[in-house]
Amino acid sequence: MAETFPTDWREQPCYLVAVPAPLAPYVGGLLKIAEQRGFWQSDTDYLHGYTAVTELEGCLMTMCLNALLERQDALYRLVNTALLGQSYSIDSLDPLVVTPAIEPAVDLTILDQDSIMGRLDRVTQLLDNSINGTATDLYSYSPSVKDQLQAILDAIAADETDLGTVITDLELIIGALA
Amino acid sequence: MHIPVDTTETAAFVALDAIRAAVASLTGCALVRARITYKMRVETPAMPDVGASIKRRAVFFLSTSDDGPLALVEIPGVSDSIFISDGCGAGQVVDTLNLDVAAFVAALLDLPATNPFGDEATELMSGNLQSRV
């Protein structure tokens, strides 16, 4: 019985089908029957069916699943390196072996301060140290902005300083914030 | 049946139509189509390579003018040398940069080759190994 084929087939969803490489020549070959006019019910069915079948055959080996998955893994490593600073090394190109292997889950441990999260952490530490005086892993400037402001306020309250000293202290604060 | 190769196309179809009319009284089936094919026969063929199989074919996919359906060309008993040898698709994907492949495709485009709908082939898009009968 001759087959019909939808005219809107290009608008239909596609399936990603994994075909073992040794089977691919046979899968392509079996589609030959659908290249024939007699397989289809009408000339229109033939036109659309032939077009779809031959395009499928043409792209059957254009990009194998391994290459697709390798690119997905490469994208994961790109994100992990950029966000957290994970370094990877290539142990082998064929087959591709990259260490460390991709973990099922990762935590937020920052592995390199030059990563995106590392740079955000630097900013956080710098602000905490500069304003609050908190000694962090990377910054230990002293006195803090808060301490310097408090010293100015205390001096003014005690009337033990002149305006020149106050201005000098304010300039130091501005310098610390710049 | 055999029609001499020097028969004109018009004469061949006239003969075919006459046969169609003559055979009608001999069968309960209705003729829906007939075909005239031109064949070339090599009288003294060369010896094929050992192990060459007619089922093992390279299929070339060529784009066609006006974005028509692809044109397909099959090469039976294809040589291993035209396939890529490394990476994904090794031994199964045609190396489109292979000089012999390029020369063959150039000859096809010069014909010009067409798809079954008459759209002329314009460019080799890809090719792969298929098992066809």
PDB file of C-alpha atoms in Angstrom:
ATOM      1  CA  MET A   1       0.000   0.000   0.000  1.00  0.00           C
ATOM      2  CA  ALA A   2       1.413   3.377  -1.028  1.00  0.00           C
ATOM      3  CA  GLU A   3       2.332   5.842   1.673  1.00  0.00           C
ATOM      4  CA  THR A   4       1.339   9.425   2.275  1.00  0.00           C
ATOM      5  CA  PHE A   5       3.597  12.139   3.668  1.00  0.00           C
ATOM      6  CA  PRO A   6       2.644  15.433   5.347  1.00  0.00           C
ATOM      7  CA  THR A   7       3.303  18.581   3.359  1.00  0.00           C
ATOM      8  CA  ASP A   8       4.191  20.458   6.562  1.00  0.00           C
ATOM      9  CA  TRP A   9       6.880  17.984   7.551  1.00  0.00           C
ATOM     10  CA  ARG A  10       9.484  20.699   8.012  1.00  0.00           C
ATOM     11  CA  GLU A  11       7.382  22.179  10.828  1.00  0.00           C
ATOM     12  CA  GLN A  12       7.199  18.835  12.645  1.00  0.00           C
ATOM     13  CA  PRO A  13       9.545  18.072  15.580  1.00  0.00           C
ATOM     14  CA  CYS A  14      12.606  15.893  15.016  1.00  0.00           C
ATOM     15  CA  TYR A  15      13.920  12.931  16.991  1.00  0.00           C
ATOM     16  CA  LEU A  16      17.544  12.472  17.934  1.00  0.00           C
ATOM     17  CA  VAL A  17      18.213   8.821  17.139  1.00  0.00           C
ATOM     18  CA  ALA A  18      21.465   7.144  18.097  1.00  0.00           C
ATOM     19  CA  VAL A  19      22.657   4.793  15.365  1.00  0.00           C
ATOM     20  CA  PRO A  20      25.714   2.608  16.045  1.00  0.00           C
ATOM     21  CA  ALA A  21      28.345   3.482  13.440  1.00  0.00           C
ATOM     22  CA  PRO A  22      28.536  -0.035  11.933  1.00  0.00           C
ATOM     23  CA  LEU A  23      24.768   0.063  11.364  1.00  0.00           C
ATOM     24  CA  ALA A  24      24.668   3.460   9.683  1.00  0.00           C
ATOM     25  CA  PRO A  25      25.372   2.161   6.126  1.00  0.00           C
ATOM     26  CA  TYR A  26      22.493  -0.295   6.451  1.00  0.00           C
ATOM     27  CA  VAL A  27      20.083   2.268   7.889  1.00  0.00           C
ATOM     28  CA  GLY A  28      20.875   4.580   4.992  1.00  0.00           C
ATOM     29  CA  GLY A  29      20.564   1.763   2.489  1.00  0.00           C
ATOM     30  CA  LEU A  30      17.195   0.651   3.820  1.00  0.00           C
ATOM     31  CA  LEU A  31      15.816   4.109   3.145  1.00  0.00           C
ATOM     32  CA  LYS A  32      16.395   3.636  -0.571  1.00  0.00           C
ATOM     33  CA  ILE A  33      12.923   2.191  -1.021  1.00  0.00           C
ATOM     34  CA  ALA A  34      11.434   5.545  -0.027  1.00  0.00           C
ATOM     35  CA  GLU A  35      13.359   7.270  -2.820  1.00  0.00           C
ATOM     36  CA  GLN A  36      11.147   5.525  -5.356  1.00  0.00           C
ATOM     37  CA  ARG A  37       7.967   7.034  -6.764  1.00  0.00           C
ATOM     38  CA  GLY A  38       6.097   3.755  -6.325  1.00  0.00           C
ATOM     39  CA  PHE A  39       6.531   3.916  -2.547  1.00  0.00           C
ATOM     40  CA  TRP A  40       4.359   7.018  -2.356  1.00  0.00           C
ATOM     41  CA  GLN A  41       0.674   7.494  -3.008  1.00  0.00           C
ATOM     42  CA  SER A  42       0.831  10.698  -5.027  1.00  0.00           C
ATOM     43  CA  ASP A  43       3.330  12.935  -6.772  1.00  0.00           C
ATOM     44  CA  THR A  44       3.054  15.383  -3.881  1.00  0.00           C
ATOM     45  CA  ASP A  45       3.741  12.648  -1.354  1.00  0.00           C
ATOM     46  CA  TYR A  46       6.695  11.595  -3.486  1.00  0.00           C
ATOM     47  CA  LEU A  47       8.137  15.100  -3.650  1.00  0.00           C
ATOM     48  CA  HIS A  48       7.945  15.669   0.102  1.00  0.00           C
ATOM     49  CA  GLY A  49       8.848  12.111   1.065  1.00  0.00           C
ATOM     50  CA  TYR A  50      11.829  11.993  -1.277  1.00  0.00           C
ATOM     51  CA  THR A  51      13.043  15.364  -0.024  1.00  0.00           C
ATOM     52  CA  ALA A  52      12.802  14.331   3.629  1.00  0.00           C
ATOM     53  CA  VAL A  53      14.352  10.903   3.128  1.00  0.00           C
ATOM     54  CA  THR A  54      17.321  12.103   1.095  1.00  0.00           C
ATOM     55  CA  GLU A  55      18.035  14.945   3.532  1.00  0.00           C
ATOM     56  CA  LEU A  56      17.962  12.416   6.358  1.00  0.00           C
ATOM     57  CA  GLU A  57      20.367  10.173   4.468  1.00  0.00           C
ATOM     58  CA  GLY A  58      22.639  13.098   3.731  1.00  0.00           C
ATOM     59  CA  CYS A  59      22.948  14.133   7.352  1.00  0.00           C
ATOM     60  CA  LEU A  60      23.006  10.612   8.757  1.00  0.00           C
ATOM     61  CA  MET A  61      26.753  10.794   9.338  1.00  0.00           C
ATOM     62  CA  THR A  62      27.269  14.521   9.288  1.00  0.00           C
ATOM     63  CA  MET A  63      27.622  14.738  13.044  1.00  0.00           C
ATOM     64  CA  CYS A  64      27.849  11.563  15.067  1.00  0.00           C
ATOM     65  CA  LEU A  65      26.567  11.399  18.608  1.00  0.00           C
ATOM     66  CA  ASN A  66      30.068  11.201  20.076  1.00  0.00           C
ATOM     67  CA  ALA A  67      31.001  14.533  18.560  1.00  0.00           C
ATOM     68  CA  LEU A  68      27.773  16.063  19.839  1.00  0.00           C
ATOM     69  CA  LEU A  69      28.363  14.777  23.362  1.00  0.00           C
ATOM     70  CA  GLU A  70      31.996  15.889  23.278  1.00  0.00           C
ATOM     71  CA  ARG A  71      30.879  19.399  22.460  1.00  0.00           C
ATOM     72  CA  GLN A  72      28.369  19.284  25.304  1.00  0.00           C
ATOM     73  CA  ASP A  73      31.110  18.178  27.690  1.00  0.00           C
ATOM     74  CA  ALA A  74      33.380  20.908  26.328  1.00  0.00           C
ATOM     75  CA  LEU A  75      30.657  23.458  27.053  1.00  0.00           C
ATOM     76  CA  TYR A  76      30.326  22.153  30.622  1.00  0.00           C
ATOM     77  CA  ARG A  77      34.088  22.463  31.138  1.00  0.00           C
ATOM     78  CA  LEU A  78      34.068  25.966  29.710  1.00  0.00           C
ATOM     79  CA  VAL A  79      31.404  27.009  32.216  1.00  0.00           C
ATOM     80  CA  ASN A  80      33.112  25.268  35.128  1.00  0.00           C
ATOM     81  CA  THR A  81      36.445  26.882  34.314  1.00  0.00           C
ATOM     82  CA  ALA A  82      34.968  30.327  33.800  1.00  0.00           C
ATOM     83  CA  LEU A  83      32.745  30.265  36.872  1.00  0.00           C
ATOM     84  CA  LEU A  84      34.846  28.398  39.422  1.00  0.00           C
ATOM     85  CA  GLY A  85      38.297  28.159  37.891  1.00  0.00           C
ATOM     86  CA  GLN A  86      38.482  24.394  37.417  1.00  0.00           C
ATOM     87  CA  SER A  87      41.543  23.519  35.311  1.00  0.00           C
ATOM     88  CA  TYR A  88      41.413  20.612  32.853  1.00  0.00           C
ATOM     89  CA  SER A  89      44.108  18.720  31.028  1.00  0.00           C
ATOM     90  CA  ILE A  90      43.863  16.541  27.913  1.00  0.00           C
ATOM     91  CA  ASP A  91      45.297  13.075  28.549  1.00  0.00           C
ATOM     92  CA  SER A  92      44.410  11.696  25.128  1.00  0.00           C
ATOM     93  CA  LEU A  93      42.945  13.045  21.896  1.00  0.00           C
ATOM     94  CA  ASP A  94      41.738   9.808  20.313  1.00  0.00           C
ATOM     95  CA  PRO A  95      39.758   8.788  22.214  1.00  0.00           C
ATOM     96  CA  LEU A  96      39.365  12.116  23.964  1.00  0.00           C
ATOM     97  CA  VAL A  97      40.163  11.797  27.666  1.00  0.00           C
ATOM     98  CA  VAL A  98      40.072  14.920  29.799  1.00  0.00           C
ATOM     99  CA  THR A  99      40.839  15.076  33.521  1.00  0.00           C
ATOM    100  CA  PRO A 100      39.353  15.615  35.969  1.00  0.00           C
ATOM    101  CA  ALA A 101      36.219  13.827  34.812  1.00  0.00           C
ATOM    102  CA  ILE A 102      32.924  15.683  34.902  1.00  0.00           C
ATOM    103  CA  GLU A 103      31.326  15.234  38.313  1.00  0.00           C
ATOM    104  CA  PRO A 104      27.619  14.540  38.755  1.00  0.00           C
ATOM    105  CA  ALA A 105      27.412  17.672  40.951  1.00  0.00           C
ATOM    106  CA  VAL A 106      29.710  20.495  42.017  1.00  0.00           C
ATOM    107  CA  ASP A 107      29.700  22.791  45.048  1.00  0.00           C
ATOM    108  CA  LEU A 108      30.513  26.474  45.078  1.00  0.00           C
ATOM    109  CA  THR A 109      34.152  26.100  46.122  1.00  0.00           C
ATOM    110  CA  ILE A 110      36.204  28.697  44.258  1.00  0.00           C
ATOM    111  CA  LEU A 111      39.198  26.991  42.716  1.00  0.00           C
ATOM    112  CA  ASP A 112      40.867  30.031  41.158  1.00  0.00           C
ATOM    113  CA  GLN A 113      40.552  33.673  42.174  1.00  0.00           C
ATOM    114  CA  ASP A 114      40.775  34.636  38.472  1.00  0.00           C
ATOM    115  CA  SER A 115      37.470  32.899  37.730  1.00  0.00           C
ATOM    116  CA  ILE A 116      34.218  34.855  37.651  1.00  0.00           C
ATOM    117  CA  MET A 117      33.220  33.706  41.130  1.00  0.00           C
ATOM    118  CA  GLY A 118      36.796  34.308  42.311  1.00  0.00           C
ATOM    119  CA  ARG A 119      36.746  37.899  41.114  1.00  0.00           C
ATOM    120  CA  LEU A 120      33.373  38.459  42.773  1.00  0.00           C
ATOM    121  CA  ASP A 121      34.849  37.022  45.966  1.00  0.00           C
ATOM    122  CA  ARG A 122      37.791  39.412  45.691  1.00  0.00           C
ATOM    123  CA  VAL A 123      35.419  42.376  45.514  1.00  0.00           C
ATOM    124  CA  THR A 124      33.446  41.086  48.482  1.00  0.00           C
ATOM    125  CA  GLN A 125      36.612  40.609  50.545  1.00  0.00           C
ATOM    126  CA  LEU A 126      37.963  44.015  49.557  1.00  0.00           C
ATOM    127  CA  LEU A 127      34.772  45.816  50.564  1.00  0.00           C
ATOM    128  CA  ASP A 128      34.528  43.919  53.835  1.00  0.00           C
ATOM    129  CA  ASN A 129      38.141  44.661  54.666  1.00  0.00           C
ATOM    130  CA  SER A 130      38.121  48.300  53.575  1.00  0.00           C
ATOM    131  CA  ILE A 131      34.850  49.303  55.197  1.00  0.00           C
ATOM    132  CA  ASN A 132      34.637  47.007  58.189  1.00  0.00           C
ATOM    133  CA  GLY A 133      38.279  46.207  58.730  1.00  0.00           C
ATOM    134  CA  THR A 134      37.713  42.493  58.521  1.00  0.00           C
ATOM    135  CA  ALA A 135      40.952  40.686  57.797  1.00  0.00           C
ATOM    136  CA  THR A 136      40.259  38.354  54.854  1.00  0.00           C
ATOM    137  CA  ASP A 137      42.400  35.827  53.030  1.00  0.00           C
ATOM    138  CA  LEU A 138      43.397  38.439  50.458  1.00  0.00           C
ATOM    139  CA  TYR A 139      43.096  41.822  52.198  1.00  0.00           C
ATOM    140  CA  SER A 140      44.269  43.199  55.542  1.00  0.00           C
ATOM    141  CA  TYR A 141      44.332  46.940  55.068  1.00  0.00           C
ATOM    142  CA  SER A 142      44.127  49.018  58.250  1.00  0.00           C
ATOM    143  CA  PRO A 143      42.640  51.213  59.525  1.00  0.00           C
ATOM    144  CA  SER A 144      39.245  50.656  57.935  1.00  0.00           C
ATOM    145  CA  VAL A 145      36.942  53.387  56.652  1.00  0.00           C
ATOM    146  CA  LYS A 146      34.688  52.931  59.636  1.00  0.00           C
ATOM    147  CA  ASP A 147      37.642  53.218  62.047  1.00  0.00           C
ATOM    148  CA  GLN A 148      38.899  56.372  60.364  1.00  0.00           C
ATOM    149  CA  LEU A 149      35.468  58.009  60.411  1.00  0.00           C
ATOM    150  CA  GLN A 150      35.043  57.095  64.034  1.00  0.00           C
ATOM    151  CA  ALA A 151      38.459  58.576  64.841  1.00  0.00           C
ATOM    152  CA  ILE A 152      37.464  61.822  63.144  1.00  0.00           C
ATOM    153  CA  LEU A 153      34.171  61.954  65.027  1.00  0.00           C
ATOM    154  CA  ASP A 154      35.912  61.231  68.298  1.00  0.00           C
ATOM    155  CA  ALA A 155      38.484  63.934  67.670  1.00  0.00           C
ATOM    156  CA  ILE A 156      35.849  66.508  66.793  1.00  0.00           C
ATOM    157  CA  ALA A 157      33.836  65.584  69.901  1.00  0.00           C
ATOM    158  CA  ALA A 158      36.904  65.926  72.067  1.00  0.00           C
ATOM    159  CA  ASP A 159      37.831  69.171  70.328  1.00  0.00           C
ATOM    160  CA  GLU A 160      41.420  67.918  70.193  1.00  0.00           C
ATOM    161  CA  THR A 161      42.084  68.482  66.546  1.00  0.00           C
ATOM    162  CA  ASP A 162      42.011  71.276  64.074  1.00  0.00           C
ATOM    163  CA  LEU A 163      40.232  71.453  60.695  1.00  0.00           C
ATOM    164  CA  GLY A 164      43.442  70.700  58.769  1.00  0.00           C
ATOM    165  CA  THR A 165      43.801  67.333  60.466  1.00  0.00           C
ATOM    166  CA  VAL A 166      40.142  66.488  59.737  1.00  0.00           C
ATOM    167  CA  ILE A 167      40.580  67.302  56.043  1.00  0.00           C
ATOM    168  CA  THR A 168      43.737  65.188  55.892  1.00  0.00           C
ATOM    169  CA  ASP A 169      41.878  62.214  57.402  1.00  0.00           C
ATOM    170  CA  LEU A 170      38.998  62.659  54.949  1.00  0.00           C
ATOM    171  CA  GLU A 171      41.462  62.692  52.091  1.00  0.00           C
ATOM    172  CA  LEU A 172      42.875  59.400  53.349  1.00  0.00           C
ATOM    173  CA  ILE A 173      39.365  57.920  53.368  1.00  0.00           C
ATOM    174  CA  ILE A 174      38.700  59.107  49.837  1.00  0.00           C
ATOM    175  CA  GLY A 175      42.007  57.615  48.796  1.00  0.00           C
ATOM    176  CA  ALA A 176      41.047  54.282  50.320  1.00  0.00           C
ATOM    177  CA  LEU A 177      37.739  54.260  48.473  1.00  0.00           C
ATOM    178  CA  ALA A 178      39.182  55.277  45.121  1.00  0.00           C
TER     179      ALA A 178
ATOM    180  CA  MET B   1      12.664  -6.411 -24.871  1.00  0.00           C
ATOM    181  CA  HIS B   2      15.646  -5.040 -26.710  1.00  0.00           C
ATOM    182  CA  ILE B   3      15.439  -2.029 -29.010  1.00  0.00           C
ATOM    183  CA  PRO B   4      18.557  -1.205 -31.072  1.00  0.00           C
ATOM    184  CA  VAL B   5      20.505   1.675 -29.592  1.00  0.00           C
ATOM    185  CA  ASP B   6      20.322   3.713 -32.772  1.00  0.00           C
ATOM    186  CA  THR B   7      16.514   3.834 -32.533  1.00  0.00           C
ATOM    187  CA  THR B   8      15.335   7.390 -32.044  1.00  0.00           C
ATOM    188  CA  GLU B   9      13.519   8.290 -28.858  1.00  0.00           C
ATOM    189  CA  THR B  10      10.321   9.029 -30.798  1.00  0.00           C
ATOM    190  CA  ALA B  11      10.435   5.722 -32.643  1.00  0.00           C
ATOM    191  CA  ALA B  12      11.106   3.859 -29.404  1.00  0.00           C
ATOM    192  CA  PHE B  13       8.022   5.320 -27.732  1.00  0.00           C
ATOM    193  CA  VAL B  14       5.889   4.639 -30.804  1.00  0.00           C
ATOM    194  CA  ALA B  15       7.007   1.016 -30.666  1.00  0.00           C
ATOM    195  CA  LEU B  16       6.331   0.883 -26.942  1.00  0.00           C
ATOM    196  CA  ASP B  17       2.819   2.257 -27.426  1.00  0.00           C
ATOM    197  CA  ALA B  18       2.147  -0.343 -30.105  1.00  0.00           C
ATOM    198  CA  ILE B  19       3.250  -3.086 -27.724  1.00  0.00           C
ATOM    199  CA  ARG B  20       1.045  -1.610 -24.997  1.00  0.00           C
ATOM    200  CA  ALA B  21      -1.992  -1.816 -27.276  1.00  0.00           C
ATOM    201  CA  ALA B  22      -1.138  -5.328 -28.391  1.00  0.00           C
ATOM    202  CA  VAL B  23      -0.631  -6.705 -24.912  1.00  0.00           C
ATOM    203  CA  ALA B  24      -3.898  -5.290 -23.564  1.00  0.00           C
ATOM    204  CA  SER B  25      -5.934  -8.225 -24.827  1.00  0.00           C
ATOM    205  CA  LEU B  26      -3.579 -10.694 -23.180  1.00  0.00           C
ATOM    206  CA  THR B  27      -3.862  -9.504 -19.602  1.00  0.00           C
ATOM    207  CA  GLY B  28      -6.461  -8.616 -17.034  1.00  0.00           C
ATOM    208  CA  CYS B  29      -4.152  -6.030 -15.515  1.00  0.00           C
ATOM    209  CA  ALA B  30      -4.098  -2.400 -16.535  1.00  0.00           C
ATOM    210  CA  LEU B  31      -0.808  -0.950 -17.675  1.00  0.00           C
ATOM    211  CA  VAL B  32       0.071   2.095 -15.587  1.00  0.00           C
ATOM    212  CA  ARG B  33       3.585   2.788 -16.801  1.00  0.00           C
ATOM    213  CA  ALA B  34       6.382   1.562 -19.027  1.00  0.00           C
ATOM    214  CA  ARG B  35      10.014   2.497 -19.204  1.00  0.00           C
ATOM    215  CA  ILE B  36      12.632   2.794 -21.897  1.00  0.00           C
ATOM    216  CA  THR B  37      16.188   2.679 -20.609  1.00  0.00           C
ATOM    217  CA  TYR B  38      19.473   3.167 -22.352  1.00  0.00           C
ATOM    218  CA  LYS B  39      22.203   0.804 -21.260  1.00  0.00           C
ATOM    219  CA  MET B  40      25.886   0.606 -22.026  1.00  0.00           C
ATOM    220  CA  ARG B  41      27.634  -2.744 -22.003  1.00  0.00           C
ATOM    221  CA  VAL B  42      31.392  -3.088 -21.720  1.00  0.00           C
ATOM    222  CA  GLU B  43      32.332  -6.012 -23.937  1.00  0.00           C
ATOM    223  CA  THR B  44      35.725  -6.625 -22.346  1.00  0.00           C
ATOM    224  CA  PRO B  45      35.407  -5.475 -18.736  1.00  0.00           C
ATOM    225  CA  ALA B  46      38.461  -5.101 -16.501  1.00  0.00           C
ATOM    226  CA  MET B  47      38.861  -7.391 -13.512  1.00  0.00           C
ATOM    227  CA  PRO B  48      37.263  -5.955 -10.364  1.00  0.00           C
ATOM    228  CA  ASP B  49      39.307  -5.462  -7.221  1.00  0.00           C
ATOM    229  CA  VAL B  50      39.333  -8.464  -4.921  1.00  0.00           C
ATOM    230  CA  GLY B  51      36.576  -8.110  -2.339  1.00  0.00           C
ATOM    231  CA  ALA B  52      34.758  -5.305  -4.145  1.00  0.00           C
ATOM    232  CA  SER B  53      31.033  -5.643  -3.445  1.00  0.00           C
ATOM    233  CA  ILE B  54      28.315  -4.094  -5.565  1.00  0.00           C
ATOM    234  CA  LYS B  55      26.202  -3.613  -2.414  1.00  0.00           C
ATOM    235  CA  ARG B  56      28.847  -1.488  -0.748  1.00  0.00           C
ATOM    236  CA  ARG B  57      28.107   1.914  -2.200  1.00  0.00           C
ATOM    237  CA  ALA B  58      29.041   5.509  -1.727  1.00  0.00           C
ATOM    238  CA  VAL B  59      26.037   7.795  -2.009  1.00  0.00           C
ATOM    239  CA  PHE B  60      26.748  11.392  -2.978  1.00  0.00           C
ATOM    240  CA  PHE B  61      24.212  14.051  -1.974  1.00  0.00           C
ATOM    241  CA  LEU B  62      24.180  17.095  -4.226  1.00  0.00           C
ATOM    242  CA  SER B  63      22.252  20.296  -3.699  1.00  0.00           C
ATOM    243  CA  THR B  64      20.115  21.431  -6.597  1.00  0.00           C
ATOM    244  CA  SER B  65      19.081  24.695  -8.162  1.00  0.00           C
ATOM    245  CA  ASP B  66      16.276  26.685  -6.542  1.00  0.00           C
ATOM    246  CA  ASP B  67      16.653  24.692  -3.304  1.00  0.00           C
ATOM    247  CA  GLY B  68      15.051  21.654  -4.882  1.00  0.00           C
ATOM    248  CA  PRO B  69      15.294  18.160  -3.410  1.00  0.00           C
ATOM    249  CA  LEU B  70      18.764  16.664  -3.265  1.00  0.00           C
ATOM    250  CA  ALA B  71      20.178  14.724  -6.178  1.00  0.00           C
ATOM    251  CA  LEU B  72      21.668  11.320  -5.314  1.00  0.00           C
ATOM    252  CA  VAL B  73      24.432   9.470  -7.101  1.00  0.00           C
ATOM    253  CA  GLU B  74      25.532   5.976  -6.122  1.00  0.00           C
ATOM    254  CA  ILE B  75      28.933   4.409  -6.719  1.00  0.00           C
ATOM    255  CA  PRO B  76      28.859   0.624  -6.295  1.00  0.00           C
ATOM    256  CA  GLY B  77      31.895  -1.239  -4.985  1.00  0.00           C
ATOM    257  CA  VAL B  78      33.316   1.981  -3.690  1.00  0.00           C
ATOM    258  CA  SER B  79      37.011   2.300  -2.866  1.00  0.00           C
ATOM    259  CA  ASP B  80      38.055   2.897   0.748  1.00  0.00           C
ATOM    260  CA  SER B  81      40.371   5.689  -0.345  1.00  0.00           C
ATOM    261  CA  ILE B  82      37.578   8.229  -0.826  1.00  0.00           C
ATOM    262  CA  PHE B  83      36.447   8.123   2.807  1.00  0.00           C
ATOM    263  CA  ILE B  84      37.920  10.138   5.632  1.00  0.00           C
ATOM    264  CA  SER B  85      40.349   8.053   7.653  1.00  0.00           C
ATOM    265  CA  ASP B  86      40.349   9.763  11.043  1.00  0.00           C
ATOM    266  CA  GLY B  87      37.844  10.765  13.684  1.00  0.00           C
ATOM    267  CA  CYS B  88      34.082  10.583  13.639  1.00  0.00           C
ATOM    268  CA  GLY B  89      32.855   9.002  10.405  1.00  0.00           C
ATOM    269  CA  ALA B  90      36.179   7.392   9.494  1.00  0.00           C
ATOM    270  CA  GLY B  91      35.662   4.856   6.734  1.00  0.00           C
ATOM    271  CA  GLN B  92      32.055   5.923   6.223  1.00  0.00           C
ATOM    272  CA  VAL B  93      31.996   9.626   5.360  1.00  0.00           C
ATOM    273  CA  VAL B  94      33.182  10.704   1.919  1.00  0.00           C
ATOM    274  CA  ASP B  95      36.173  13.038   1.921  1.00  0.00           C
ATOM    275  CA  THR B  96      34.750  15.858  -0.181  1.00  0.00           C
ATOM    276  CA  LEU B  97      38.248  17.316  -0.589  1.00  0.00           C
ATOM    277  CA  ASN B  98      39.579  14.143  -2.194  1.00  0.00           C
ATOM    278  CA  LEU B  99      40.836  15.018  -5.673  1.00  0.00           C
ATOM    279  CA  ASP B 100      39.228  11.986  -7.333  1.00  0.00           C
ATOM    280  CA  VAL B 101      35.927  12.833  -5.681  1.00  0.00           C
ATOM    281  CA  ALA B 102      36.206  16.430  -6.844  1.00  0.00           C
ATOM    282  CA  ALA B 103      36.901  15.331 -10.413  1.00  0.00           C
ATOM    283  CA  PHE B 104      33.930  12.963 -10.383  1.00  0.00           C
ATOM    284  CA  VAL B 105      31.612  15.633  -9.031  1.00  0.00           C
ATOM    285  CA  ALA B 106      32.855  18.094 -11.656  1.00  0.00           C
ATOM    286  CA  ALA B 107      31.960  15.556 -14.350  1.00  0.00           C
ATOM    287  CA  LEU B 108      28.480  15.159 -12.835  1.00  0.00           C
ATOM    288  CA  LEU B 109      27.877  18.893 -12.762  1.00  0.00           C
ATOM    289  CA  ASP B 110      28.980  19.197 -16.368  1.00  0.00           C
ATOM    290  CA  LEU B 111      26.269  16.783 -17.566  1.00  0.00           C
ATOM    291  CA  PRO B 112      24.343  18.356 -15.825  1.00  0.00           C
ATOM    292  CA  ALA B 113      23.088  15.728 -13.372  1.00  0.00           C
ATOM    293  CA  THR B 114      19.574  16.233 -12.017  1.00  0.00           C
ATOM    294  CA  ASN B 115      17.340  14.899  -9.267  1.00  0.00           C
ATOM    295  CA  PRO B 116      14.230  12.879 -10.270  1.00  0.00           C
ATOM    296  CA  PHE B 117      12.277  16.123 -10.543  1.00  0.00           C
ATOM    297  CA  GLY B 118      14.590  17.663 -13.111  1.00  0.00           C
ATOM    298  CA  ASP B 119      16.381  20.116 -10.806  1.00  0.00           C
ATOM    299  CA  GLU B 120      20.027  20.471 -11.808  1.00  0.00           C
ATOM    300  CA  ALA B 121      22.691  19.495  -9.293  1.00  0.00           C
ATOM    301  CA  THR B 122      24.836  22.432  -8.249  1.00  0.00           C
ATOM    302  CA  GLU B 123      27.192  21.304  -5.482  1.00  0.00           C
ATOM    303  CA  LEU B 124      28.295  18.247  -3.527  1.00  0.00           C
ATOM    304  CA  MET B 125      26.994  18.585   0.015  1.00  0.00           C
ATOM    305  CA  SER B 126      28.070  15.292   1.559  1.00  0.00           C
ATOM    306  CA  GLY B 127      28.512  11.626   0.880  1.00  0.00           C
ATOM    307  CA  ASN B 128      28.480   8.476   2.918  1.00  0.00           C
ATOM    308  CA  LEU B 129      28.747   4.736   2.800  1.00  0.00           C
ATOM    309  CA  GLN B 130      25.565   2.752   2.380  1.00  0.00           C
ATOM    310  CA  SER B 131      24.717  -0.880   1.899  1.00  0.00           C
ATOM    311  CA  ARG B 132      22.305  -0.899  -1.046  1.00  0.00           C
ATOM    312  CA  VAL B 133      20.894  -3.447  -3.405  1.00  0.00           C
TER     313      VAL B 133
END
